[in-house]
Coordinates of C-alpha atoms in Angstrom, one line a residue:
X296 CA -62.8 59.4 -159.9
X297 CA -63.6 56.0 -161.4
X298 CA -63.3 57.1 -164.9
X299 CA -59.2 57.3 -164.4
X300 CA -57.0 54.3 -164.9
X301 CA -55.9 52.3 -162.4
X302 CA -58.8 53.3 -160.3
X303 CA -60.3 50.7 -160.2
X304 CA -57.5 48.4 -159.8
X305 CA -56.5 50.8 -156.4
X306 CA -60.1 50.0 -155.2
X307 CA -59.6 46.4 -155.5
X308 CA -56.8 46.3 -153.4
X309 CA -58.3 47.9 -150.1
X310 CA -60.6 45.1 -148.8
X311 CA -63.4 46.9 -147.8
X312 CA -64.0 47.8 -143.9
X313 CA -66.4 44.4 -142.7
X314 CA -63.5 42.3 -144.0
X315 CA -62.4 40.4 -140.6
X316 CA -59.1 40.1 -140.3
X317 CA -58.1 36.8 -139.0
X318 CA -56.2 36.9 -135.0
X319 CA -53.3 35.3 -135.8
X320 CA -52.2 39.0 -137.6
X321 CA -53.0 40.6 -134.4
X322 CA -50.6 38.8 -131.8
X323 CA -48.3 36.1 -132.0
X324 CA -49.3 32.4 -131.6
X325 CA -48.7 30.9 -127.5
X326 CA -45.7 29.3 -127.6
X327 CA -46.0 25.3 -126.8
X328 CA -45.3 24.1 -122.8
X329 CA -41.9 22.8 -122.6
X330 CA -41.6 19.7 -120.4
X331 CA -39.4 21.7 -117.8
X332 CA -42.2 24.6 -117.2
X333 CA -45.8 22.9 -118.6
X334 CA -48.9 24.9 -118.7
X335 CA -50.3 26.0 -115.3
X336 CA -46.3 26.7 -114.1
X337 CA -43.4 24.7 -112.8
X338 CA -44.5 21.9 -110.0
X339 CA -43.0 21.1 -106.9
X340 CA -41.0 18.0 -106.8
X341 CA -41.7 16.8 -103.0
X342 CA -43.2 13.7 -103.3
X343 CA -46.8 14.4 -102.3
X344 CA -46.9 18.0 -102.9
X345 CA -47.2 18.5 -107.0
X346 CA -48.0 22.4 -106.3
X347 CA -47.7 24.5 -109.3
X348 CA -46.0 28.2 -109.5
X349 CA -46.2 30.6 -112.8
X350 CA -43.1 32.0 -111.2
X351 CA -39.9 30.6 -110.0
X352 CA -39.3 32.8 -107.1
X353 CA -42.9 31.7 -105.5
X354 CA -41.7 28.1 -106.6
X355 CA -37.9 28.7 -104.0
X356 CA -39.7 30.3 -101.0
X357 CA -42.3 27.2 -101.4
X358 CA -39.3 24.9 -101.1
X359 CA -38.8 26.2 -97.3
X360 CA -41.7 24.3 -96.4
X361 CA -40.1 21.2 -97.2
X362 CA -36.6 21.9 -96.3
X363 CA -36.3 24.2 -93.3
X364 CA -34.6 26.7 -94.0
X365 CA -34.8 29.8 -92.2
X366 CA -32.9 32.5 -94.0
X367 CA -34.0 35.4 -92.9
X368 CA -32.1 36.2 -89.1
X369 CA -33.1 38.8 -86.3
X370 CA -30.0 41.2 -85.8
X371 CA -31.2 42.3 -82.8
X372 CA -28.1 41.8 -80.2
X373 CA -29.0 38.6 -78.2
X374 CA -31.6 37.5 -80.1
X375 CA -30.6 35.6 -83.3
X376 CA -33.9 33.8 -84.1
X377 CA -34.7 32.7 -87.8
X378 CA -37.9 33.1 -89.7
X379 CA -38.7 31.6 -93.1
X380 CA -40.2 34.5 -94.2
X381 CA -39.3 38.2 -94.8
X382 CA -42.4 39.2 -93.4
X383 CA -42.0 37.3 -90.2
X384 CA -39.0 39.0 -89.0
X385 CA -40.1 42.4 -89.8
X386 CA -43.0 41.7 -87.7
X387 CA -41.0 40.3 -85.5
X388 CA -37.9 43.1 -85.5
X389 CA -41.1 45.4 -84.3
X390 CA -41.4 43.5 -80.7
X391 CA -37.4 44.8 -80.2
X392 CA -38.5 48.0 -81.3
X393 CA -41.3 48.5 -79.0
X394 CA -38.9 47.1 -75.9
X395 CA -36.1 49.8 -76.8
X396 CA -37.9 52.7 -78.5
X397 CA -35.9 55.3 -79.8
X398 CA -35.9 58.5 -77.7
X399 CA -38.1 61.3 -79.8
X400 CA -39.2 58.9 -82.5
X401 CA -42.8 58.4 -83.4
X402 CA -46.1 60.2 -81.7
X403 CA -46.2 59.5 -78.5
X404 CA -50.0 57.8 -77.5
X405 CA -52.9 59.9 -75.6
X406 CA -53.2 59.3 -72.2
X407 CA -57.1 57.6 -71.5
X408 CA -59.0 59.2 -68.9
X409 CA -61.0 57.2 -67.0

């Protein structure tokens, strides 16, 4: 009722509903790039490369490009080899598998008739 005190000091205080509301009150400000990880990610240091990565880990398995390194070794008895990628091996691990296939494991294929 607008006829009772403080009513319309109550209705001065709720800004009404097509007020906007600014979008700083809605998330926090972006914090400024530091000089070790600038906007766009941190960027290889090989001269001539200057590739970017948003995430360190991408950043360490790019570095195998420039260095080498292979960590990632086949177990397989007599073999030994070393792949640079995780992937790699597992694809590679699969050749063993198919040359000693473990008795009873998997479907075994349908014979084509000719």
């Amino acid at each position: 009722d607008p006829d009772q005190p403080g009513a319309a000091a109550a209705a001065a205080a709720v800004p009404p509903v097509s007020t906007p509301v600014p979008a700083s009150e809605f998330s926090p400000p972006a914090p400024a790039p530091s000089p070790e990880r600038p906007r766009g990610g941190t960027r290889c240091e090989q001269p001539g490369c200057g590739k970017r990565f948003t995430r360190n880990n991408n950043l360490l398995a790019h570095r195998r490009l420039h260095t080498g390194v292979k960590p990632y070794v086949c177990e397989s008895p007599g073999c030994g080899e070393a792949f640079m990628w995780k992937s790699s091996m597992t694809h590679h691990r699969q050749k063993h598998e198919n040359e000693n296939p473990v008795e009873g494991a998997g479907i075994p294929s349908p014979q084509r008739q000719p």
